[in-house]
């Protein structure tokens, strides 16, 4: 598997075989114990797709949370509280209905991925939204992935931006 398209197909098939609920619980616990998380007040997380790491349990803390919303080529930062109304995006993801705020308020961003590598690069879904977001905003970033989807090295391109930390179970 030398290209990202094949890797995406492979990663999606592997994810379906994993106990994502259990893996999510372990990763959420690890994140909650990180000093970067403990000191953060404003955190952007993602609303999980089926078979994706679910970190919504982190919202049981008294921090402020935000969800991404896609607008054109941009990733907007929108406040989100448990049980806020969400709408389905063109990509099939759930997005908040709240007005966006400046990304400058964020202390931490948790970035989804299909897979990641030991150089902190992630394999996303191919839209480049998080790479563009991370390139423009200097915010500490974490990507949670199941250990089975942590690879030695992913193929990368010049626009790919590594995250600061990869967390597995």
Short mmCIF file of N, CA and C in Angstrom, two decimals:
data_model
loop_
_atom_site.label_atom_id
_atom_site.label_comp_id
_atom_site.label_asym_id
_atom_site.label_seq_id
_atom_site.Cartn_x
_atom_site.Cartn_y
_atom_site.Cartn_z
N UNK A 1 0.85 -1.19 0.00
CA UNK A 1 0.00 0.00 0.00
C UNK A 1 0.89 1.24 0.00
N UNK A 2 1.08 1.80 -1.14
CA UNK A 2 1.96 2.94 -1.26
C UNK A 2 1.23 4.26 -1.36
N UNK A 3 -0.09 4.21 -1.64
CA UNK A 3 -0.78 5.49 -1.79
C UNK A 3 -1.88 5.67 -0.75
N UNK A 4 -2.25 6.92 -0.56
CA UNK A 4 -3.21 7.26 0.48
C UNK A 4 -4.59 6.66 0.23
N UNK A 5 -4.99 6.56 -1.02
CA UNK A 5 -6.30 5.98 -1.34
C UNK A 5 -6.38 4.54 -0.86
N UNK A 6 -5.37 3.75 -1.18
CA UNK A 6 -5.35 2.35 -0.72
C UNK A 6 -5.26 2.27 0.80
N UNK A 7 -4.48 3.15 1.41
CA UNK A 7 -4.36 3.16 2.86
C UNK A 7 -5.70 3.50 3.53
N UNK A 8 -6.45 4.41 2.94
CA UNK A 8 -7.76 4.75 3.50
C UNK A 8 -8.70 3.55 3.47
N UNK A 9 -8.72 2.84 2.36
CA UNK A 9 -9.57 1.64 2.24
C UNK A 9 -9.14 0.61 3.28
N UNK A 10 -7.84 0.39 3.39
CA UNK A 10 -7.30 -0.56 4.37
C UNK A 10 -7.68 -0.16 5.80
N UNK A 11 -7.46 1.12 6.15
CA UNK A 11 -7.73 1.59 7.51
C UNK A 11 -9.21 1.45 7.86
N UNK A 12 -10.08 1.79 6.93
CA UNK A 12 -11.52 1.67 7.19
C UNK A 12 -11.91 0.21 7.42
N UNK A 13 -11.30 -0.71 6.69
CA UNK A 13 -11.64 -2.13 6.88
C UNK A 13 -11.12 -2.63 8.23
N UNK A 14 -9.94 -2.19 8.64
CA UNK A 14 -9.39 -2.59 9.95
C UNK A 14 -10.25 -2.04 11.08
N UNK A 15 -10.64 -0.76 10.97
CA UNK A 15 -11.45 -0.13 12.04
C UNK A 15 -12.72 -0.92 12.34
N UNK A 16 -13.33 -1.49 11.32
CA UNK A 16 -14.58 -2.23 11.50
C UNK A 16 -14.39 -3.48 12.36
N UNK A 17 -13.15 -3.96 12.47
CA UNK A 17 -12.89 -5.18 13.24
C UNK A 17 -12.51 -4.89 14.69
N UNK A 18 -12.35 -3.63 15.05
CA UNK A 18 -11.85 -3.26 16.38
C UNK A 18 -12.98 -2.96 17.36
N UNK A 19 -12.67 -3.08 18.63
CA UNK A 19 -13.61 -2.70 19.69
C UNK A 19 -13.42 -1.20 19.95
N UNK A 20 -13.99 -0.39 19.07
CA UNK A 20 -13.78 1.06 19.12
C UNK A 20 -14.28 1.66 20.44
N UNK A 21 -15.35 1.13 20.99
CA UNK A 21 -15.88 1.65 22.27
C UNK A 21 -14.82 1.52 23.37
N UNK A 22 -14.23 0.35 23.48
CA UNK A 22 -13.22 0.11 24.51
C UNK A 22 -11.96 0.93 24.23
N UNK A 23 -11.52 0.96 22.99
CA UNK A 23 -10.34 1.74 22.60
C UNK A 23 -10.58 3.23 22.90
N UNK A 24 -11.77 3.71 22.60
CA UNK A 24 -12.12 5.12 22.85
C UNK A 24 -12.04 5.45 24.34
N UNK A 25 -12.53 4.55 25.16
CA UNK A 25 -12.50 4.78 26.62
C UNK A 25 -11.06 4.90 27.12
N UNK A 26 -10.18 4.00 26.66
CA UNK A 26 -8.78 4.03 27.09
C UNK A 26 -8.10 5.32 26.61
N UNK A 27 -8.32 5.67 25.35
CA UNK A 27 -7.69 6.88 24.80
C UNK A 27 -8.23 8.14 25.50
N UNK A 28 -9.53 8.20 25.75
CA UNK A 28 -10.11 9.36 26.44
C UNK A 28 -9.48 9.51 27.83
N UNK A 29 -9.29 8.40 28.52
CA UNK A 29 -8.66 8.43 29.84
C UNK A 29 -7.22 8.94 29.74
N UNK A 30 -6.48 8.46 28.75
CA UNK A 30 -5.09 8.92 28.56
C UNK A 30 -5.05 10.42 28.26
N UNK A 31 -5.95 10.88 27.40
CA UNK A 31 -5.98 12.31 27.07
C UNK A 31 -6.30 13.13 28.32
N UNK A 32 -7.28 12.68 29.10
CA UNK A 32 -7.68 13.45 30.29
C UNK A 32 -6.56 13.55 31.32
N UNK A 33 -5.58 12.65 31.26
CA UNK A 33 -4.45 12.69 32.19
C UNK A 33 -3.26 13.49 31.67
N UNK A 34 -3.32 13.95 30.44
CA UNK A 34 -2.23 14.74 29.89
C UNK A 34 -2.21 16.15 30.49
N UNK A 35 -1.04 16.65 30.88
CA UNK A 35 -0.96 18.03 31.37
C UNK A 35 -1.52 19.05 30.36
N UNK A 36 -1.23 18.84 29.06
CA UNK A 36 -1.75 19.78 28.04
C UNK A 36 -3.27 19.83 28.07
N UNK A 37 -3.91 18.70 28.28
CA UNK A 37 -5.38 18.66 28.37
C UNK A 37 -5.84 19.29 29.68
N UNK A 38 -5.19 18.93 30.77
CA UNK A 38 -5.61 19.43 32.08
C UNK A 38 -5.51 20.95 32.19
N UNK A 39 -4.53 21.54 31.50
CA UNK A 39 -4.36 22.99 31.54
C UNK A 39 -5.19 23.73 30.48
N UNK A 40 -5.71 23.00 29.54
CA UNK A 40 -6.50 23.62 28.46
C UNK A 40 -7.89 24.01 28.96
N UNK A 41 -8.36 25.15 28.52
CA UNK A 41 -9.71 25.59 28.86
C UNK A 41 -10.65 25.44 27.66
N UNK A 42 -10.13 25.69 26.46
CA UNK A 42 -10.93 25.66 25.23
C UNK A 42 -10.38 24.59 24.30
N UNK A 43 -11.21 23.58 24.03
CA UNK A 43 -10.76 22.40 23.30
C UNK A 43 -11.69 22.12 22.13
N UNK A 44 -11.09 21.93 20.95
CA UNK A 44 -11.90 21.50 19.81
C UNK A 44 -11.75 19.98 19.68
N UNK A 45 -12.89 19.30 19.69
CA UNK A 45 -12.92 17.86 19.46
C UNK A 45 -13.70 17.61 18.18
N UNK A 46 -13.93 16.38 17.84
CA UNK A 46 -14.72 16.07 16.65
C UNK A 46 -15.86 15.16 17.06
N UNK A 47 -16.98 15.28 16.36
CA UNK A 47 -18.10 14.39 16.60
C UNK A 47 -17.83 13.12 15.79
N UNK A 48 -17.75 11.96 16.46
CA UNK A 48 -17.28 10.76 15.77
C UNK A 48 -18.25 10.19 14.73
N UNK A 49 -17.66 9.71 13.66
CA UNK A 49 -18.39 8.91 12.68
C UNK A 49 -18.44 7.48 13.22
N UNK A 50 -19.22 6.63 12.58
CA UNK A 50 -19.25 5.23 12.96
C UNK A 50 -17.84 4.66 12.79
N UNK A 51 -17.39 3.87 13.74
CA UNK A 51 -16.07 3.24 13.77
C UNK A 51 -14.94 4.22 14.06
N UNK A 52 -15.26 5.45 14.41
CA UNK A 52 -14.22 6.45 14.71
C UNK A 52 -14.08 6.56 16.23
N UNK A 53 -12.88 6.90 16.69
CA UNK A 53 -12.64 7.10 18.11
C UNK A 53 -13.66 8.12 18.64
N UNK A 54 -14.32 7.78 19.75
CA UNK A 54 -15.34 8.64 20.34
C UNK A 54 -14.79 9.23 21.64
N UNK A 55 -14.57 10.54 21.63
CA UNK A 55 -14.01 11.23 22.80
C UNK A 55 -15.03 12.14 23.47
N UNK A 56 -16.31 11.97 23.15
CA UNK A 56 -17.33 12.84 23.73
C UNK A 56 -17.41 12.72 25.25
N UNK A 57 -16.91 11.63 25.81
CA UNK A 57 -16.90 11.49 27.28
C UNK A 57 -16.04 12.57 27.93
N UNK A 58 -15.08 13.13 27.19
CA UNK A 58 -14.26 14.22 27.73
C UNK A 58 -15.11 15.43 28.10
N UNK A 59 -16.28 15.53 27.48
CA UNK A 59 -17.15 16.68 27.72
C UNK A 59 -17.77 16.67 29.11
N UNK A 60 -17.50 15.63 29.88
CA UNK A 60 -18.01 15.59 31.25
C UNK A 60 -17.17 16.46 32.18
N UNK A 61 -16.13 17.09 31.66
CA UNK A 61 -15.32 18.00 32.47
C UNK A 61 -15.89 19.41 32.35
N UNK A 62 -15.35 20.33 33.13
CA UNK A 62 -15.87 21.70 33.09
C UNK A 62 -15.05 22.60 32.18
N UNK A 63 -14.69 22.08 31.03
CA UNK A 63 -13.96 22.84 30.02
C UNK A 63 -14.95 23.29 28.95
N UNK A 64 -14.51 24.20 28.10
CA UNK A 64 -15.36 24.63 26.98
C UNK A 64 -14.95 23.84 25.75
N UNK A 65 -15.95 23.30 25.05
CA UNK A 65 -15.68 22.47 23.89
C UNK A 65 -16.24 23.10 22.62
N UNK A 66 -15.58 22.75 21.52
CA UNK A 66 -15.92 23.29 20.21
C UNK A 66 -15.88 22.13 19.22
N UNK A 67 -16.70 22.23 18.19
CA UNK A 67 -16.68 21.26 17.11
C UNK A 67 -16.34 21.98 15.81
N UNK A 68 -15.72 21.27 14.89
CA UNK A 68 -15.43 21.89 13.59
C UNK A 68 -16.67 21.93 12.71
N UNK A 69 -16.69 22.91 11.84
CA UNK A 69 -17.74 23.02 10.84
C UNK A 69 -17.05 23.43 9.53
N UNK A 70 -17.35 22.72 8.47
CA UNK A 70 -16.72 23.02 7.18
C UNK A 70 -17.52 24.10 6.46
N UNK A 71 -16.78 25.11 5.99
CA UNK A 71 -17.39 26.16 5.16
C UNK A 71 -16.43 26.39 4.00
N UNK A 72 -16.80 25.92 2.84
CA UNK A 72 -15.90 26.01 1.68
C UNK A 72 -14.66 25.19 1.93
N UNK A 73 -13.50 25.84 1.91
CA UNK A 73 -12.22 25.16 2.16
C UNK A 73 -11.79 25.29 3.62
N UNK A 74 -12.59 26.04 4.41
CA UNK A 74 -12.18 26.37 5.78
C UNK A 74 -12.84 25.45 6.80
N UNK A 75 -12.15 25.32 7.93
CA UNK A 75 -12.68 24.62 9.08
C UNK A 75 -12.98 25.69 10.13
N UNK A 76 -14.25 25.85 10.46
CA UNK A 76 -14.66 26.84 11.45
C UNK A 76 -14.69 26.20 12.83
N UNK A 77 -14.55 27.00 13.85
CA UNK A 77 -14.57 26.56 15.24
C UNK A 77 -15.88 27.03 15.86
N UNK A 78 -16.74 26.08 16.25
CA UNK A 78 -18.07 26.43 16.76
C UNK A 78 -18.27 25.88 18.17
N UNK A 79 -18.75 26.72 19.10
CA UNK A 79 -19.02 26.25 20.46
C UNK A 79 -19.99 25.07 20.44
N UNK A 80 -19.78 24.14 21.37
CA UNK A 80 -20.66 22.98 21.45
C UNK A 80 -20.81 22.53 22.90
N UNK A 81 -22.06 22.38 23.32
CA UNK A 81 -22.37 21.81 24.63
C UNK A 81 -23.14 20.53 24.37
N UNK A 82 -23.01 19.59 25.29
CA UNK A 82 -23.77 18.33 25.17
C UNK A 82 -25.22 18.63 24.88
N UNK A 83 -25.77 17.89 23.98
CA UNK A 83 -27.19 17.99 23.60
C UNK A 83 -27.52 19.22 22.75
N UNK A 84 -26.53 20.01 22.36
CA UNK A 84 -26.78 21.08 21.40
C UNK A 84 -27.24 20.45 20.08
N UNK A 85 -28.01 21.20 19.33
CA UNK A 85 -28.50 20.70 18.04
C UNK A 85 -27.32 20.58 17.07
N UNK A 86 -27.32 19.48 16.32
CA UNK A 86 -26.31 19.25 15.28
C UNK A 86 -27.03 19.02 13.96
N UNK A 87 -26.35 19.37 12.87
CA UNK A 87 -26.92 19.09 11.56
C UNK A 87 -25.93 18.27 10.74
N UNK A 88 -26.45 17.48 9.82
CA UNK A 88 -25.61 16.64 8.99
C UNK A 88 -25.00 17.48 7.86
N UNK A 89 -23.68 17.39 7.74
CA UNK A 89 -22.98 18.15 6.69
C UNK A 89 -23.03 17.37 5.37
N UNK A 90 -22.53 18.01 4.32
CA UNK A 90 -22.44 17.35 3.02
C UNK A 90 -21.50 16.15 3.06
N UNK A 91 -20.61 16.11 4.06
CA UNK A 91 -19.65 15.01 4.20
C UNK A 91 -20.18 13.88 5.06
N UNK A 92 -21.40 14.05 5.59
CA UNK A 92 -21.98 13.03 6.45
C UNK A 92 -21.54 13.13 7.90
N UNK A 93 -20.89 14.24 8.26
CA UNK A 93 -20.49 14.45 9.64
C UNK A 93 -21.52 15.33 10.33
N UNK A 94 -21.58 15.22 11.65
CA UNK A 94 -22.49 16.07 12.42
C UNK A 94 -21.75 17.34 12.80
N UNK A 95 -22.39 18.47 12.48
CA UNK A 95 -21.78 19.78 12.74
C UNK A 95 -22.70 20.63 13.61
N UNK A 96 -22.11 21.51 14.42
CA UNK A 96 -22.91 22.39 15.28
C UNK A 96 -23.65 23.45 14.48
N UNK A 97 -24.70 23.97 15.08
CA UNK A 97 -25.49 25.05 14.47
C UNK A 97 -25.09 26.41 15.03
N UNK A 98 -24.15 26.43 15.96
CA UNK A 98 -23.74 27.68 16.61
C UNK A 98 -22.85 28.51 15.69
N UNK A 99 -22.75 29.78 15.99
CA UNK A 99 -21.89 30.69 15.23
C UNK A 99 -20.42 30.40 15.54
N UNK A 100 -19.58 30.54 14.54
CA UNK A 100 -18.16 30.26 14.74
C UNK A 100 -17.48 31.36 15.56
N UNK A 101 -16.37 30.97 16.17
CA UNK A 101 -15.54 31.90 16.95
C UNK A 101 -14.11 31.83 16.40
N UNK A 102 -13.26 32.70 16.88
CA UNK A 102 -11.87 32.71 16.42
C UNK A 102 -11.12 31.48 16.93
N UNK A 103 -10.36 30.82 16.06
CA UNK A 103 -9.56 29.67 16.51
C UNK A 103 -8.50 30.06 17.54
N UNK A 104 -8.20 31.35 17.63
CA UNK A 104 -7.18 31.83 18.56
C UNK A 104 -7.52 31.52 20.01
N UNK A 105 -8.80 31.28 20.31
CA UNK A 105 -9.16 30.99 21.70
C UNK A 105 -8.83 29.56 22.10
N UNK A 106 -8.55 28.70 21.12
CA UNK A 106 -8.31 27.29 21.42
C UNK A 106 -6.95 27.06 22.07
N UNK A 107 -6.95 26.17 23.07
CA UNK A 107 -5.71 25.74 23.72
C UNK A 107 -5.26 24.39 23.19
N UNK A 108 -6.22 23.65 22.61
CA UNK A 108 -5.95 22.29 22.19
C UNK A 108 -6.95 21.90 21.10
N UNK A 109 -6.47 21.17 20.11
CA UNK A 109 -7.36 20.64 19.07
C UNK A 109 -7.09 19.14 18.94
N UNK A 110 -8.17 18.37 18.98
CA UNK A 110 -8.07 16.93 18.82
C UNK A 110 -8.53 16.62 17.40
N UNK A 111 -7.61 16.04 16.63
CA UNK A 111 -7.77 15.88 15.19
C UNK A 111 -8.06 14.42 14.84
N UNK A 112 -9.15 14.16 14.10
CA UNK A 112 -9.44 12.78 13.73
C UNK A 112 -8.49 12.26 12.65
N UNK A 113 -8.41 10.94 12.55
CA UNK A 113 -7.58 10.33 11.52
C UNK A 113 -8.01 8.89 11.28
N UNK A 114 -7.77 8.42 10.09
CA UNK A 114 -7.97 7.01 9.78
C UNK A 114 -6.78 6.19 10.26
N UNK A 115 -5.60 6.78 10.18
CA UNK A 115 -4.35 6.14 10.62
C UNK A 115 -3.35 7.26 10.90
N UNK A 116 -2.24 6.89 11.52
CA UNK A 116 -1.18 7.85 11.80
C UNK A 116 0.15 7.12 11.75
N UNK A 117 1.24 7.90 11.76
CA UNK A 117 2.54 7.25 11.77
C UNK A 117 3.40 7.75 12.92
N UNK A 118 4.57 7.16 13.04
CA UNK A 118 5.45 7.46 14.18
C UNK A 118 6.13 8.81 14.04
N UNK A 119 5.92 9.50 12.91
CA UNK A 119 6.44 10.85 12.72
C UNK A 119 5.36 11.90 12.98
N UNK A 120 4.24 11.46 13.53
CA UNK A 120 3.09 12.32 13.89
C UNK A 120 2.31 12.85 12.69
N UNK A 121 2.46 12.19 11.55
CA UNK A 121 1.60 12.51 10.42
C UNK A 121 0.35 11.66 10.52
N UNK A 122 -0.75 12.19 10.02
CA UNK A 122 -2.01 11.47 10.07
C UNK A 122 -2.56 11.28 8.67
N UNK A 123 -3.33 10.23 8.54
CA UNK A 123 -4.04 9.98 7.30
C UNK A 123 -5.48 10.39 7.54
N UNK A 124 -5.87 11.50 6.92
CA UNK A 124 -7.25 11.96 7.07
C UNK A 124 -8.13 11.38 5.98
N UNK A 125 -9.24 12.03 5.75
CA UNK A 125 -10.20 11.54 4.77
C UNK A 125 -9.96 12.11 3.37
N UNK A 126 -8.96 13.00 3.25
CA UNK A 126 -8.57 13.47 1.93
C UNK A 126 -8.97 14.89 1.57
N UNK A 127 -9.67 15.58 2.46
CA UNK A 127 -10.10 16.95 2.14
C UNK A 127 -9.07 18.01 2.47
N UNK A 128 -8.12 17.70 3.35
CA UNK A 128 -7.09 18.66 3.72
C UNK A 128 -7.53 19.74 4.68
N UNK A 129 -8.75 19.63 5.23
CA UNK A 129 -9.28 20.69 6.10
C UNK A 129 -8.42 20.90 7.35
N UNK A 130 -8.05 19.81 8.01
CA UNK A 130 -7.25 19.95 9.23
C UNK A 130 -5.83 20.39 8.92
N UNK A 131 -5.26 19.94 7.81
CA UNK A 131 -3.91 20.40 7.45
C UNK A 131 -3.90 21.91 7.24
N UNK A 132 -4.89 22.42 6.53
CA UNK A 132 -4.97 23.88 6.32
C UNK A 132 -5.19 24.60 7.65
N UNK A 133 -6.05 24.03 8.49
CA UNK A 133 -6.35 24.63 9.80
C UNK A 133 -5.09 24.67 10.66
N UNK A 134 -4.37 23.55 10.74
CA UNK A 134 -3.17 23.50 11.57
C UNK A 134 -2.06 24.39 11.02
N UNK A 135 -1.97 24.53 9.70
CA UNK A 135 -0.95 25.38 9.09
C UNK A 135 -1.17 26.85 9.45
N UNK A 136 -2.43 27.25 9.60
CA UNK A 136 -2.75 28.66 9.88
C UNK A 136 -2.81 28.98 11.36
N UNK A 137 -2.99 27.97 12.20
CA UNK A 137 -3.20 28.20 13.64
C UNK A 137 -2.18 27.41 14.44
N UNK A 138 -1.46 28.10 15.30
CA UNK A 138 -0.46 27.45 16.13
C UNK A 138 -1.12 26.96 17.41
N UNK A 139 -1.78 25.79 17.32
CA UNK A 139 -2.51 25.22 18.45
C UNK A 139 -2.00 23.81 18.67
N UNK A 140 -1.77 23.46 19.92
CA UNK A 140 -1.31 22.10 20.24
C UNK A 140 -2.35 21.10 19.74
N UNK A 141 -1.88 20.06 19.04
CA UNK A 141 -2.80 19.12 18.41
C UNK A 141 -2.50 17.68 18.78
N UNK A 142 -3.56 16.93 18.98
CA UNK A 142 -3.48 15.51 19.34
C UNK A 142 -4.34 14.72 18.38
N UNK A 143 -3.83 13.58 17.94
CA UNK A 143 -4.64 12.67 17.12
C UNK A 143 -4.74 11.33 17.82
N UNK A 144 -5.98 10.89 18.09
CA UNK A 144 -6.20 9.56 18.66
C UNK A 144 -6.38 8.53 17.55
N UNK A 145 -5.66 7.42 17.63
CA UNK A 145 -5.85 6.32 16.67
C UNK A 145 -5.66 4.99 17.39
N UNK A 146 -6.37 3.97 16.95
CA UNK A 146 -6.12 2.63 17.49
C UNK A 146 -4.67 2.21 17.18
N UNK A 147 -4.07 1.47 18.09
CA UNK A 147 -2.69 1.03 17.91
C UNK A 147 -2.50 0.29 16.59
N UNK A 148 -3.49 -0.50 16.20
CA UNK A 148 -3.38 -1.26 14.94
C UNK A 148 -3.30 -0.35 13.71
N UNK A 149 -3.64 0.93 13.88
CA UNK A 149 -3.59 1.87 12.76
C UNK A 149 -2.46 2.90 12.91
N UNK A 150 -1.51 2.57 13.79
CA UNK A 150 -0.30 3.38 13.92
C UNK A 150 0.78 2.70 13.10
N UNK A 151 1.19 3.36 12.03
CA UNK A 151 2.15 2.79 11.08
C UNK A 151 3.53 3.39 11.28
N UNK A 152 4.52 2.72 10.73
CA UNK A 152 5.88 3.24 10.81
C UNK A 152 6.00 4.55 10.05
N UNK A 153 5.45 4.57 8.82
CA UNK A 153 5.54 5.79 8.02
C UNK A 153 4.42 5.83 7.00
N UNK A 154 3.79 6.99 6.90
CA UNK A 154 2.76 7.23 5.89
C UNK A 154 3.36 8.00 4.72
N UNK A 155 2.80 7.83 3.52
CA UNK A 155 3.22 8.71 2.43
C UNK A 155 2.75 10.13 2.75
N UNK A 156 3.61 11.11 2.56
CA UNK A 156 3.24 12.49 2.86
C UNK A 156 3.48 13.39 1.65
N UNK A 157 2.78 14.52 1.67
CA UNK A 157 2.94 15.54 0.64
C UNK A 157 3.26 16.85 1.34
N UNK A 158 3.71 17.83 0.57
CA UNK A 158 4.18 19.08 1.19
C UNK A 158 3.13 19.79 2.03
N UNK A 159 1.85 19.61 1.72
CA UNK A 159 0.80 20.30 2.47
C UNK A 159 0.41 19.56 3.76
N UNK A 160 0.93 18.34 3.97
CA UNK A 160 0.59 17.58 5.18
C UNK A 160 1.29 18.17 6.39
N UNK A 161 0.52 18.38 7.44
CA UNK A 161 1.04 18.98 8.67
C UNK A 161 1.00 17.93 9.78
N UNK A 162 2.14 17.65 10.44
CA UNK A 162 2.10 16.69 11.54
C UNK A 162 1.40 17.29 12.76
N UNK A 163 0.81 16.41 13.58
CA UNK A 163 0.23 16.85 14.84
C UNK A 163 1.32 16.80 15.90
N UNK A 164 1.04 17.35 17.07
CA UNK A 164 2.04 17.36 18.13
C UNK A 164 2.15 16.02 18.85
N UNK A 165 1.04 15.28 18.92
CA UNK A 165 1.04 14.03 19.68
C UNK A 165 0.04 13.04 19.08
N UNK A 166 0.47 11.79 18.97
CA UNK A 166 -0.43 10.70 18.57
C UNK A 166 -0.68 9.88 19.84
N UNK A 167 -1.93 9.54 20.09
CA UNK A 167 -2.28 8.72 21.25
C UNK A 167 -3.00 7.46 20.79
N UNK A 168 -2.55 6.31 21.28
CA UNK A 168 -3.21 5.04 21.01
C UNK A 168 -3.63 4.46 22.37
N UNK A 169 -4.36 3.36 22.27
CA UNK A 169 -4.72 2.68 23.51
C UNK A 169 -3.48 1.97 24.06
#
